[in-house]
Structure formats: C-alpha cells, structure tokens
Coordinates of C-alpha atoms (C1' of nucleotides) in Angstrom, one line a residue:
Chain C
M1 CA -61.5 109.1 136.7
F2 CA -61.8 112.1 139.0
S3 CA -59.2 112.4 141.7
T4 CA -61.8 113.5 144.3
E5 CA -63.7 111.4 146.6
P6 CA -67.4 112.2 146.8
S7 CA -67.8 115.0 149.3
N8 CA -71.3 114.4 150.5
V9 CA -70.1 112.2 153.4
S10 CA -69.5 114.9 156.0
P11 CA -71.0 118.4 155.8
Q12 CA -67.6 120.0 155.8
E13 CA -63.9 118.9 155.9
P14 CA -61.8 120.0 158.9
R15 CA -61.0 123.6 158.4
K16 CA -57.2 123.2 158.0
A17 CA -56.3 120.3 155.8
I18 CA -52.7 120.3 157.2
Y19 CA -53.6 120.1 160.9
K20 CA -53.9 116.4 161.1
Y21 CA -50.2 115.9 160.3
L22 CA -49.0 118.3 163.0
T23 CA -48.3 118.1 166.8
D24 CA -50.1 120.5 169.0
E25 CA -46.9 122.5 169.2
E26 CA -46.6 122.7 165.5
K27 CA -50.2 123.8 165.2
V28 CA -49.6 126.8 167.4
E29 CA -46.5 127.6 165.4
L30 CA -48.4 127.3 162.1
D31 CA -51.0 129.8 163.4
D32 CA -48.3 132.4 163.7
H33 CA -47.5 132.1 160.0
L34 CA -51.1 131.8 158.8
T35 CA -53.5 134.5 157.8
R36 CA -57.2 133.9 157.4
T37 CA -58.8 136.2 154.8
Q38 CA -62.3 136.8 153.7
I39 CA -62.8 136.8 149.9
K40 CA -65.9 138.2 148.4
K41 CA -67.7 136.5 145.5
N42 CA -66.1 137.3 142.1
D43 CA -62.9 138.6 143.8
F44 CA -59.5 137.3 142.6
I45 CA -57.3 135.5 145.0
F46 CA -54.4 135.6 142.6
K47 CA -54.0 136.2 138.9
E48 CA -52.0 134.7 136.1
G49 CA -48.5 136.2 136.2
D50 CA -48.6 136.8 140.0
K51 CA -45.8 135.5 142.2
P52 CA -47.2 133.0 144.7
L53 CA -47.6 134.6 148.1
G54 CA -47.8 131.3 150.0
F55 CA -49.5 128.1 150.4
I56 CA -53.2 128.8 150.3
T57 CA -56.0 126.4 151.4
L58 CA -59.7 127.0 151.2
E59 CA -61.6 127.0 154.5
E60 CA -65.1 128.0 153.3
G61 CA -66.7 128.7 150.0
K62 CA -66.0 127.7 146.4
V63 CA -63.1 128.8 144.1
K64 CA -62.4 128.3 140.5
I65 CA -58.9 128.0 139.0
F66 CA -58.8 129.1 135.4
K67 CA -56.5 130.2 132.6
E68 CA -57.1 132.8 130.0
G69 CA -56.6 131.5 126.5
V70 CA -57.0 132.8 123.0
G71 CA -59.0 136.0 122.8
G72 CA -59.5 136.1 126.5
R73 CA -61.6 132.9 126.5
E74 CA -61.3 131.3 129.9
Q75 CA -60.8 127.6 130.6
I76 CA -61.5 126.4 134.2
L77 CA -58.8 124.0 135.1
R78 CA -60.2 122.9 138.4
M79 CA -62.6 123.7 141.2
V80 CA -61.7 123.9 144.9
K81 CA -63.9 122.9 147.8
P82 CA -63.3 123.6 151.5
G83 CA -60.3 121.7 152.8
G84 CA -58.7 121.9 149.3
F85 CA -55.7 123.7 148.0
V86 CA -56.1 127.0 146.2
S87 CA -52.4 127.8 145.6
Y88 CA -49.7 125.3 145.8
R89 CA -48.5 124.2 142.4
A90 CA -46.7 127.4 141.3
L91 CA -45.2 127.8 144.8
I92 CA -43.7 124.3 144.7
A93 CA -42.6 124.6 141.1
G94 CA -40.9 127.9 141.9
E95 CA -42.8 129.6 139.1
I96 CA -45.2 132.4 138.8
H97 CA -48.9 131.6 138.6
I98 CA -49.9 130.3 135.2
A99 CA -53.6 130.5 136.2
S100 CA -56.0 132.7 138.2
A101 CA -58.1 132.0 141.2
M102 CA -61.5 133.6 141.8
A103 CA -64.1 133.0 144.5
L104 CA -67.4 131.7 143.1
E105 CA -69.1 132.6 146.4
D106 CA -68.1 134.4 149.6
S107 CA -65.1 132.4 150.8
I108 CA -62.5 132.2 153.5
I109 CA -58.9 131.3 152.7
S110 CA -55.8 130.5 154.8
V111 CA -52.5 131.8 153.6
I112 CA -49.4 130.1 155.0
D113 CA -46.4 132.2 154.1
A114 CA -43.9 130.7 151.7
D115 CA -41.0 130.6 154.2
H116 CA -42.8 128.6 156.8
F117 CA -44.2 126.3 154.1
F118 CA -40.7 125.4 152.7
N119 CA -38.8 125.5 156.0
K120 CA -41.2 123.7 158.3
L121 CA -44.2 122.1 156.6
L122 CA -42.4 120.6 153.7
K123 CA -39.8 119.1 156.0
N124 CA -42.6 117.1 157.6
T125 CA -42.4 113.8 155.7
Q126 CA -46.0 113.1 156.0
I127 CA -46.9 116.4 154.5
S128 CA -44.4 116.3 151.6
T129 CA -45.5 112.7 150.8
R130 CA -49.1 113.8 150.9
L131 CA -48.3 116.6 148.5
L132 CA -46.3 114.4 146.2
T133 CA -49.3 112.0 145.9
K134 CA -51.7 114.9 145.5
L135 CA -49.6 116.4 142.7
A136 CA -49.3 113.0 141.0
K137 CA -53.1 112.5 141.1
E138 CA -53.7 116.0 139.9
L139 CA -51.4 115.5 137.0
G140 CA -53.3 112.4 136.0
F141 CA -56.5 114.3 136.2
S142 CA -55.1 117.1 134.1
N143 CA -53.9 114.6 131.5
S144 CA -57.3 113.0 131.3
R145 CA -59.0 116.3 131.0
T146 CA -56.7 117.3 128.1
V147 CA -57.9 114.3 126.2
T148 CA -61.5 114.8 127.2
L149 CA -61.7 118.4 126.3
T150 CA -60.0 118.0 123.0
Q151 CA -61.7 114.8 121.8
K152 CA -65.1 114.4 123.3
H153 CA -68.0 116.1 121.6
I154 CA -69.9 118.9 123.2
R155 CA -72.5 116.7 124.9
G156 CA -69.9 114.4 126.3
R157 CA -67.9 117.3 127.6
L158 CA -70.8 118.9 129.4
A159 CA -72.0 115.6 130.8
E160 CA -68.5 115.0 132.2
S161 CA -68.4 118.4 133.8
I162 CA -71.7 117.8 135.5
I163 CA -70.5 114.5 136.8
L164 CA -67.3 116.2 138.0
L165 CA -69.3 118.8 139.9
K166 CA -71.4 116.1 141.5
Y167 CA -68.4 114.3 142.8
K168 CA -66.6 117.4 143.8
Y169 CA -69.3 119.3 145.7
G170 CA -71.8 116.5 146.4
V171 CA -75.5 116.7 146.4
E172 CA -78.3 118.2 148.5
P173 CA -80.3 116.0 150.9
D174 CA -82.6 115.0 148.0
G175 CA -79.7 113.0 146.7
S176 CA -79.6 114.4 143.2
T177 CA -79.3 118.2 143.2
I178 CA -75.7 119.3 142.8
K179 CA -74.5 121.5 145.6
A180 CA -72.9 124.0 143.3
Y181 CA -74.7 126.7 141.4
L182 CA -72.6 127.8 138.5
S183 CA -73.6 130.3 135.8
R184 CA -74.0 128.9 132.3
E185 CA -70.9 130.8 131.5
D186 CA -68.8 129.0 134.1
L187 CA -70.3 125.7 133.1
A188 CA -69.2 126.5 129.5
N189 CA -65.8 127.5 130.6
L190 CA -65.4 124.3 132.5
S191 CA -66.4 122.3 129.5
N192 CA -64.6 124.2 126.7
M193 CA -67.6 125.5 124.8
T194 CA -69.4 128.8 124.3
T195 CA -72.1 129.9 126.7
S196 CA -74.7 129.6 124.0
N197 CA -73.8 125.9 123.5
A198 CA -73.8 125.2 127.2
I199 CA -77.4 126.6 127.4
R200 CA -78.5 124.7 124.3
T201 CA -77.0 121.4 125.4
L202 CA -78.3 121.8 129.0
S203 CA -81.8 122.3 127.5
S204 CA -81.5 119.2 125.4
F205 CA -80.4 117.2 128.5
V206 CA -83.6 118.5 130.2
T207 CA -85.7 117.4 127.2
E208 CA -84.1 114.0 127.3
K209 CA -84.9 113.9 131.0
V210 CA -81.3 113.3 132.0
I211 CA -81.3 116.4 134.2
A212 CA -83.7 118.9 135.5
I213 CA -82.8 122.6 136.0
D214 CA -84.3 125.3 138.2
G215 CA -82.3 128.4 137.7
R216 CA -78.7 127.4 138.5
K217 CA -79.8 124.3 140.3
V218 CA -79.0 121.1 138.4
R219 CA -80.7 117.9 139.4
I220 CA -79.4 114.7 138.0
L221 CA -82.4 112.5 137.0
D222 CA -80.5 109.7 135.2
H223 CA -76.9 109.3 136.3
Q224 CA -76.4 106.2 134.2
K225 CA -77.5 108.0 131.0
L226 CA -75.3 111.0 131.9
E227 CA -72.3 108.6 132.3
R228 CA -73.2 107.1 128.9
I229 CA -73.3 110.5 127.3
S230 CA -70.0 111.4 128.9
K231 CA -68.4 108.2 127.6
L232 CA -69.8 108.1 124.1
G233 CA -69.8 111.8 123.6
Chain P
M1 CA -43.8 127.9 128.9
F2 CA -42.1 124.5 128.4
S3 CA -40.8 122.9 131.5
T4 CA -37.7 121.7 129.8
E5 CA -34.4 123.4 129.5
P6 CA -32.9 123.4 126.0
S7 CA -31.2 120.1 125.6
N8 CA -28.6 121.1 123.1
V9 CA -26.2 122.1 125.8
S10 CA -24.5 118.8 126.5
P11 CA -24.7 115.9 124.0
Q12 CA -26.4 113.6 126.6
E13 CA -27.5 113.8 130.2
P14 CA -25.8 111.5 132.7
R15 CA -27.3 108.1 132.1
K16 CA -29.0 107.7 135.5
A17 CA -30.8 110.8 136.5
I18 CA -31.0 109.7 140.1
Y19 CA -27.3 109.0 140.6
K20 CA -26.2 112.5 141.5
Y21 CA -28.2 112.4 144.7
L22 CA -26.7 109.1 145.9
T23 CA -23.6 108.2 147.9
D24 CA -21.3 105.6 146.3
E25 CA -22.8 103.0 148.6
E26 CA -26.3 103.8 147.6
K27 CA -25.4 103.7 144.0
V28 CA -24.2 100.1 144.4
E29 CA -27.4 99.2 146.3
L30 CA -29.5 100.8 143.6
D31 CA -27.9 98.7 140.9
D32 CA -29.2 95.6 142.7
H33 CA -32.8 96.9 142.2
L34 CA -32.4 98.2 138.8
T35 CA -32.9 96.4 135.5
R36 CA -31.7 97.8 132.2
T37 CA -33.8 96.8 129.2
Q38 CA -33.6 97.2 125.5
I39 CA -36.8 98.4 123.9
K40 CA -37.2 98.2 120.1
K41 CA -38.8 100.9 118.1
N42 CA -42.6 100.9 118.3
D43 CA -42.6 98.6 121.3
F44 CA -44.8 99.4 124.2
I45 CA -43.1 100.0 127.6
F46 CA -46.4 100.0 129.3
K47 CA -50.1 100.4 128.4
E48 CA -53.1 102.2 129.7
G49 CA -54.6 100.1 132.4
D50 CA -51.3 98.4 133.4
K51 CA -50.2 98.4 137.0
P52 CA -46.9 100.4 137.3
L53 CA -44.0 98.0 137.6
G54 CA -41.5 100.5 139.0
F55 CA -39.9 103.8 138.5
I56 CA -38.6 103.9 134.9
T57 CA -36.0 106.3 133.5
L58 CA -34.9 106.6 129.9
E59 CA -31.2 106.0 129.3
E60 CA -31.1 106.1 125.5
G61 CA -33.6 106.8 122.8
K62 CA -36.9 108.6 122.5
V63 CA -40.3 107.7 124.0
K64 CA -43.8 109.0 123.6
I65 CA -46.4 109.0 126.4
F66 CA -49.9 109.0 125.0
K67 CA -53.5 108.4 125.8
E68 CA -56.2 106.8 123.7
G69 CA -59.2 109.0 123.3
V70 CA -62.5 108.8 121.5
G71 CA -62.5 106.3 118.6
G72 CA -58.9 105.2 119.4
R73 CA -57.5 108.6 118.5
E74 CA -54.3 109.1 120.3
Q75 CA -53.1 112.2 122.1
I76 CA -49.4 112.4 122.9
L77 CA -49.1 113.9 126.4
R78 CA -45.4 114.2 126.5
M79 CA -42.1 113.1 125.0
V80 CA -39.2 111.7 126.9
K81 CA -35.5 112.2 126.3
P82 CA -32.5 110.4 127.8
G83 CA -32.3 111.2 131.5
G84 CA -36.0 111.7 131.7
F85 CA -38.7 109.8 133.4
V86 CA -40.8 107.3 131.5
S87 CA -42.9 106.0 134.4
Y88 CA -43.3 107.7 137.7
R89 CA -46.7 109.5 138.0
A90 CA -49.0 106.5 138.3
L91 CA -46.5 104.8 140.7
I92 CA -46.4 107.8 143.0
A93 CA -50.2 108.4 142.8
G94 CA -50.8 104.7 143.5
E95 CA -52.9 104.3 140.4
I96 CA -52.8 102.2 137.3
H97 CA -51.4 103.8 134.2
I98 CA -53.8 106.2 132.5
A99 CA -51.5 106.5 129.5
S100 CA -49.2 104.3 127.4
A101 CA -45.5 104.5 126.6
M102 CA -44.0 103.5 123.3
A103 CA -40.4 103.8 122.0
L104 CA -40.1 106.1 119.0
E105 CA -36.7 104.6 118.3
D106 CA -34.6 101.8 119.7
S107 CA -34.2 102.7 123.4
I108 CA -32.8 101.6 126.7
I109 CA -34.7 102.0 129.9
S110 CA -33.9 101.5 133.6
V111 CA -36.5 100.0 135.7
I112 CA -36.2 100.5 139.5
D113 CA -38.5 98.2 141.4
A114 CA -41.3 99.8 143.3
D115 CA -40.2 98.6 146.7
H116 CA -36.8 100.1 146.4
F117 CA -38.2 103.3 145.0
F118 CA -40.6 103.8 147.9
N119 CA -38.5 102.5 150.7
K120 CA -35.1 103.9 149.8
L121 CA -35.1 106.5 147.0
L122 CA -38.2 108.4 148.1
K123 CA -36.8 108.6 151.7
N124 CA -33.9 110.6 150.3
T125 CA -35.1 114.2 150.8
Q126 CA -33.2 115.5 147.8
I127 CA -34.9 113.0 145.5
S128 CA -38.4 113.5 146.9
T129 CA -38.0 117.2 146.7
R130 CA -36.8 116.9 143.2
L131 CA -39.8 114.8 142.3
L132 CA -42.1 117.2 144.0
T133 CA -40.8 120.0 141.9
K134 CA -40.8 117.9 138.8
L135 CA -44.5 117.0 139.3
A136 CA -45.4 120.6 140.0
K137 CA -43.7 121.7 136.8
E138 CA -45.2 118.9 134.8
L139 CA -48.7 119.8 136.1
G140 CA -48.2 123.4 135.0
F141 CA -47.1 122.2 131.6
S142 CA -50.2 119.9 131.3
N143 CA -52.5 122.7 132.3
S144 CA -51.0 125.0 129.7
R145 CA -51.3 122.3 127.1
T146 CA -54.9 121.8 127.9
V147 CA -55.7 125.4 127.0
T148 CA -53.4 125.4 124.0
L149 CA -54.8 122.2 122.5
T150 CA -58.4 123.3 123.1
Q151 CA -58.2 126.9 122.1
K152 CA -55.4 127.5 119.6
H153 CA -56.1 127.1 115.9
I154 CA -54.5 124.3 113.9
R155 CA -51.5 126.4 112.8
G156 CA -50.8 127.6 116.3
R157 CA -51.0 124.1 117.7
L158 CA -48.6 122.7 115.2
A159 CA -46.2 125.6 115.5
E160 CA -46.2 125.1 119.3
S161 CA -45.5 121.4 118.9
I162 CA -42.5 122.1 116.6
I163 CA -41.1 124.6 119.2
L164 CA -41.7 122.0 121.9
L165 CA -39.7 119.4 120.0
K166 CA -36.9 121.9 119.4
Y167 CA -36.6 122.6 123.1
K168 CA -37.0 119.0 124.2
Y169 CA -34.6 117.3 121.8
G170 CA -32.5 120.2 120.6
V171 CA -31.0 120.8 117.2
E172 CA -28.3 119.3 114.9
P173 CA -24.9 121.1 114.6
D174 CA -26.5 123.2 111.8
G175 CA -28.4 125.0 114.6
S176 CA -31.8 124.6 113.1
T177 CA -32.7 121.0 112.3
I178 CA -34.7 119.4 115.1
K179 CA -33.0 116.3 116.5
A180 CA -36.3 114.3 116.4
Y181 CA -37.8 112.6 113.4
L182 CA -41.5 112.1 114.0
S183 CA -43.9 110.7 111.5
R184 CA -46.6 113.1 110.3
E185 CA -49.0 111.0 112.3
D186 CA -47.1 111.5 115.6
L187 CA -46.8 115.2 114.9
A188 CA -50.6 115.2 114.4
N189 CA -51.2 113.3 117.6
L190 CA -49.0 115.6 119.5
S191 CA -50.9 118.6 118.1
N192 CA -54.5 117.3 118.3
M193 CA -55.2 117.2 114.7
T194 CA -55.6 114.6 111.9
T195 CA -52.7 113.4 109.9
S196 CA -54.0 115.1 106.8
N197 CA -54.1 118.4 108.5
A198 CA -50.6 118.0 109.9
I199 CA -49.3 117.3 106.4
R200 CA -51.2 120.2 104.9
T201 CA -50.2 122.7 107.6
L202 CA -46.6 121.6 107.5
S203 CA -46.7 122.2 103.7
S204 CA -48.0 125.7 104.2
F205 CA -45.3 126.4 106.7
V206 CA -42.8 125.4 104.0
T207 CA -44.4 127.6 101.5
E208 CA -44.2 130.5 103.9
K209 CA -40.5 129.7 104.5
V210 CA -41.0 129.2 108.3
I211 CA -39.6 125.7 108.1
A212 CA -38.0 123.4 105.6
I213 CA -38.7 119.7 105.5
D214 CA -36.7 116.8 104.2
G215 CA -38.5 113.6 104.8
R216 CA -39.0 113.6 108.6
K217 CA -36.3 116.2 109.2
V218 CA -37.7 119.6 110.2
R219 CA -35.5 122.6 109.9
I220 CA -36.7 125.8 111.5
L221 CA -36.0 128.7 109.2
D222 CA -37.7 131.5 111.0
H223 CA -38.1 130.9 114.7
Q224 CA -39.6 134.3 115.4
K225 CA -42.3 133.7 112.9
L226 CA -43.0 130.3 114.3
E227 CA -43.4 131.8 117.8
R228 CA -45.7 134.3 116.3
I229 CA -47.8 131.7 114.7
S230 CA -47.9 129.7 117.9
K231 CA -49.0 132.7 119.9
L232 CA -51.6 134.2 117.5
G233 CA -52.5 130.9 115.9
Chain I
dT1 C1' -91.4 151.1 141.0
dA2 C1' -88.8 152.2 137.3
dA3 C1' -84.5 152.1 134.7
dC4 C1' -80.6 149.5 134.0
dT5 C1' -77.6 145.5 133.9
dT6 C1' -76.7 140.8 133.7
dT7 C1' -78.0 136.2 132.6
dG8 C1' -80.6 132.9 130.0
dA9 C1' -82.8 131.2 125.7
dT10 C1' -83.1 130.4 120.8
dG11 C1' -82.4 131.0 115.9
dC12 C1' -79.3 131.9 111.9
dT13 C1' -74.8 131.9 109.2
dG14 C1' -70.2 130.8 108.2
dC15 C1' -66.1 128.3 108.5
dA16 C1' -62.4 125.5 110.5
dC17 C1' -61.6 121.2 110.6
dA18 C1' -62.7 116.1 110.3
dG19 C1' -63.4 112.5 107.3
dC20 C1' -63.1 110.4 103.4
dA21 C1' -60.9 109.1 98.6
dT22 C1' -57.1 108.8 95.5
dA23 C1' -52.5 108.8 94.0
dA24 C1' -47.6 109.2 94.5
dA25 C1' -43.5 108.4 97.1
dT26 C1' -41.0 105.8 100.4
dC27 C1' -40.0 102.0 103.3
dG28 C1' -39.5 97.2 104.5
dT29 C1' -38.8 92.6 103.3
dA30 C1' -38.7 88.3 100.8
Chain B
dT1 C1' -35.0 94.1 92.6
dA2 C1' -39.5 93.5 92.9
dC3 C1' -43.6 93.6 95.5
dG4 C1' -46.7 94.9 99.1
dA5 C1' -47.3 97.9 103.0
dT6 C1' -46.9 102.1 105.0
dT7 C1' -46.3 107.0 104.7
dT8 C1' -46.9 111.4 102.5
dA9 C1' -49.5 114.5 99.6
dT10 C1' -53.7 116.8 97.9
dG11 C1' -58.4 117.5 96.7
dC12 C1' -63.4 117.3 97.9
dT13 C1' -67.5 117.2 101.0
dG14 C1' -70.0 117.5 105.2
dT15 C1' -70.8 119.1 109.7
dG16 C1' -70.1 120.5 114.5
dC17 C1' -69.5 124.3 116.7
dA18 C1' -68.3 129.3 117.1
dG19 C1' -70.0 133.7 116.5
dC20 C1' -73.2 136.6 116.2
dA21 C1' -78.1 138.8 116.9
dT22 C1' -82.4 139.1 119.1
dC23 C1' -85.5 138.7 122.9
dA24 C1' -87.1 137.3 127.5
dA25 C1' -86.2 136.7 132.3
dA26 C1' -84.1 137.7 136.5
dG27 C1' -81.3 140.4 139.3
dT28 C1' -79.4 145.1 140.8
dT29 C1' -79.5 149.9 142.0
dA30 C1' -81.5 154.4 142.6

DNA sequence: TAACTTTGATGCTGCACAGCATAAATCGTA
DNA sequence: TACGATTTATGCTGTGCAGCATCAAAGTTA
C-alpha cells in the first residue's frame, strides 16, 4: 500500500530528482535558480502557515512533514528521503503550507524558486506528468493512512509505521535493521499514539520476538508477523 | 480549510466540467468517447480493487467515496457534487481503486474512456494544469482530515462534517438548511464514529440549539458556535 | 566529573467512545 | 393498509488508550 519503492537498491538516489528530465542546457539554467542549503538536525525548513518559497527537494538527510493538531499534538504525515520532495504540494495548490517540515538529521535541500518552477519546469510535459502521477499516488497514500490511523488498533498502527519506515528508508547490510533512527516520540507521532504507548507497544513487540531494539535501532525479526499485526490490528 | 468553494452561488455547475477548456471541435470529439449513465440510489459506481474504467465526472446527483476499514467499518473520504470528479485519482496514478463510489441519490455520471483521457484531454495543458492543482488541493484536504479525524473529539468531528456538507452542497433558500440529506449512518461514517454516537451527538447539538433536525434535514442555527465546537472539539 | 536535560521505561487512574440491547418511529412494498 | 425491514433513539457496560507520575538511563554542557 505504500507509494514508495524499497530504497535499499542503490545507496543513494541521484542528487537532483528533476535532472533526468532536462537537457544539458536546461540543467545549467536550473542551477541558476536553485539554492542548496544545509539544514541542521531539528531545524525547521518551513512551518504551517508559511508561504511556499519554492519547490524543495531533499539531497541528503531525512525530513519529517507533520501537522500540529489538537493541543499541539503532532501528526507526522510523511517522511522524506534523499531524492524526494520536501515542498511541492502547497506551491502547486497555490496555498500556504498546511504542515511543517523539520530535518530529522543534518540535511541538504535544494530550493528551486517558484517562478522558475512554474514558468520552466512545469511546462516540461515529462515533469508535469511525473508530478501529476506523484500527487495522485500521494493522495492514495494519504487516504489509506486516514483509514489506518482512525481504525486500526494501537499495535496495528505501530506495526504499519515500522513497515512503512522499512520500505521508505531501507535496511542495513544485515538485511533487517531499519536505516532510520527515530525517537519514540517521532514513532508515536507517526502512528497517532502517545509516546508512552509507543514505548509500551514496542516493548511488547520485543517480548513477542517480532522486532529487536537497540537504542533507536529497530531490527525486524519476523516481517510476516509484523504484517499480520498490521493487518489484523 | 475545505478545498471547495461554497456551492450555493449558482444552482448547478455546467454539466461537463471539462467542456470549458475545449474548442467546439474537441467537444464533439469528446462526446464520441463519453458515455452518460444513470445510477440508482445506493448503486456502486466502482468498488475497492476495481481497475479504473475511465475518467468519471458527476452530472447530477450525489456520490460518496469511501473505504472499508477494520471489520468492514466504512470511512467516507469525500463527497461529490454535480460538476465534480467521481473517478480520477486511481486512473492518473495507474493504480486500482483503493476506495469505492456509491450514489447517495439517483445520479447521472459521464464516463470518458481511459485512452481518450490520456491521449487527448491530458495533453491539453489547461486541463492537466487544472488536474494538477485539483490533486494538490485534494491532498491538502486529505492531510487535514487525517489530523481532524484522529485528534478531534467526537463533537468536533461531527461539527466539522456538518460544516463540510454545508460548504460542499450549499443550503436551501432559507439560508440554513443543508442541501444534503444523509442518513445518521453516513454522517457517522463521514465523521469516524458509530451510528449511535452520531445520533447522540446530533441530539445534543439540537438541545444546545446549534442545529435543528427534521428527519434527515439539518438546519444550522448557530454557525459560529458550530465552528467553535469544530475547532475546540 | 558533576550537574542538568532529555529520552526511555513502567505502573496507575479515569474517561471517551465502542459495542451491545431494546424500543419506537419511519420507510418500503406487497 | 398492513407487515416486515430499516432507521432513529436512548440506555447500559466494558475497555482501549490518554494522561499523568515516578524512576532509570543516556546524552549534553560546563
């Protein structure tokens, strides 16, 4: 159900996801309208309510996109990996950001200014088609998540989040340790639960030998069982 | 927060939402690839798992798009009004349907076959741009709903759904009766709660003079208060 | 290395909501 | 118009999870 292909194929995607659709000439032109920026861990890239500055892709690092809900409780909507898009929805919709973006580790982003994005890139049919497809898939993902997060029980939600992280960020050479080290709080905010319950449920998964944890490292011991927990909640 | 403009401006949108972007010639061509179909109340237009047949717009009636969750519990993802799109996301994403569509009343749909949609309509820049924007807005709506449905309390969720219906379908000439007559069950499925709780909460809104109900007619007596309940839920 | 802060772990308590059951009202149809 | 089916209404019970509090462990800074 996740709109992401497993990422453990190549160590890192090509730095600029857009490049493959451009001629050499266009690439040079793009570079004039592109700013690479270092983002430190826990720094915001944009906040709910901000006007989108441009089209932002992630070159290195990890980023979470989240929304503040009732009483400041945060819900992580999606995670970004290198080669992925950090800011595009609000820009395309012509809206202000309805969510915030924060770096989960030291990261590098590319900001393409809005003018160039609309007047050049979006006029490239390959790119606009790619974006259309991307948005359609992302909408499907979001719809599925809505149902998951509202209907599955706590164990199912956490199991699904762990599987999601595995497919998004891939695994270490050992084939089972997820290449993403989230705090229990982030794990909770991804799964719509309190931190206490994330910790508790994680512990019971360990007891049941579904996963093993070492600090923030999560190793999946029994993927089948994890899928079963995710499905039957 | 809703991606829909109030619909009580004009009595009905032009029948075919796509027409305005086409030349006379193209309109005639479109008609060759378009099938108008009558759908009876409670009939499915498509089901979860189906392959999308084409690009489907709604000409008359009301349609709900919903997803079956845990234990067959249904979550309504969105409602469609005349002029709106019934089936487009899965087609564009190249996926099978992840949700089902059912007519809430006798309706008429237009089905544009997939080939014509991809080879002609989507090559029209105006149309593809419009779809891009539409998808981006819809994604924002879905993201907001995810947070609402997971975090707001039951009163807030129901209040938001009522407001949503008001903006989507508009009101009767009296200026306050919502032009949509949903069963308590549908109202519950829209708001992520059980039917019992929809009935109960609706009753308490009546007691508090926020709304008045007459069968399935819902009249908003105090919009301000409803907004407040939705926000502070 | 000590003092402080943040994160992780676990137990206890309360309540919002689901999940029934029952009955009344309304709808659909023969 | 009568009968069964569906929808609406309301009450009761149980429980999953939030919301603390406490303590240990790990990480940070002087």
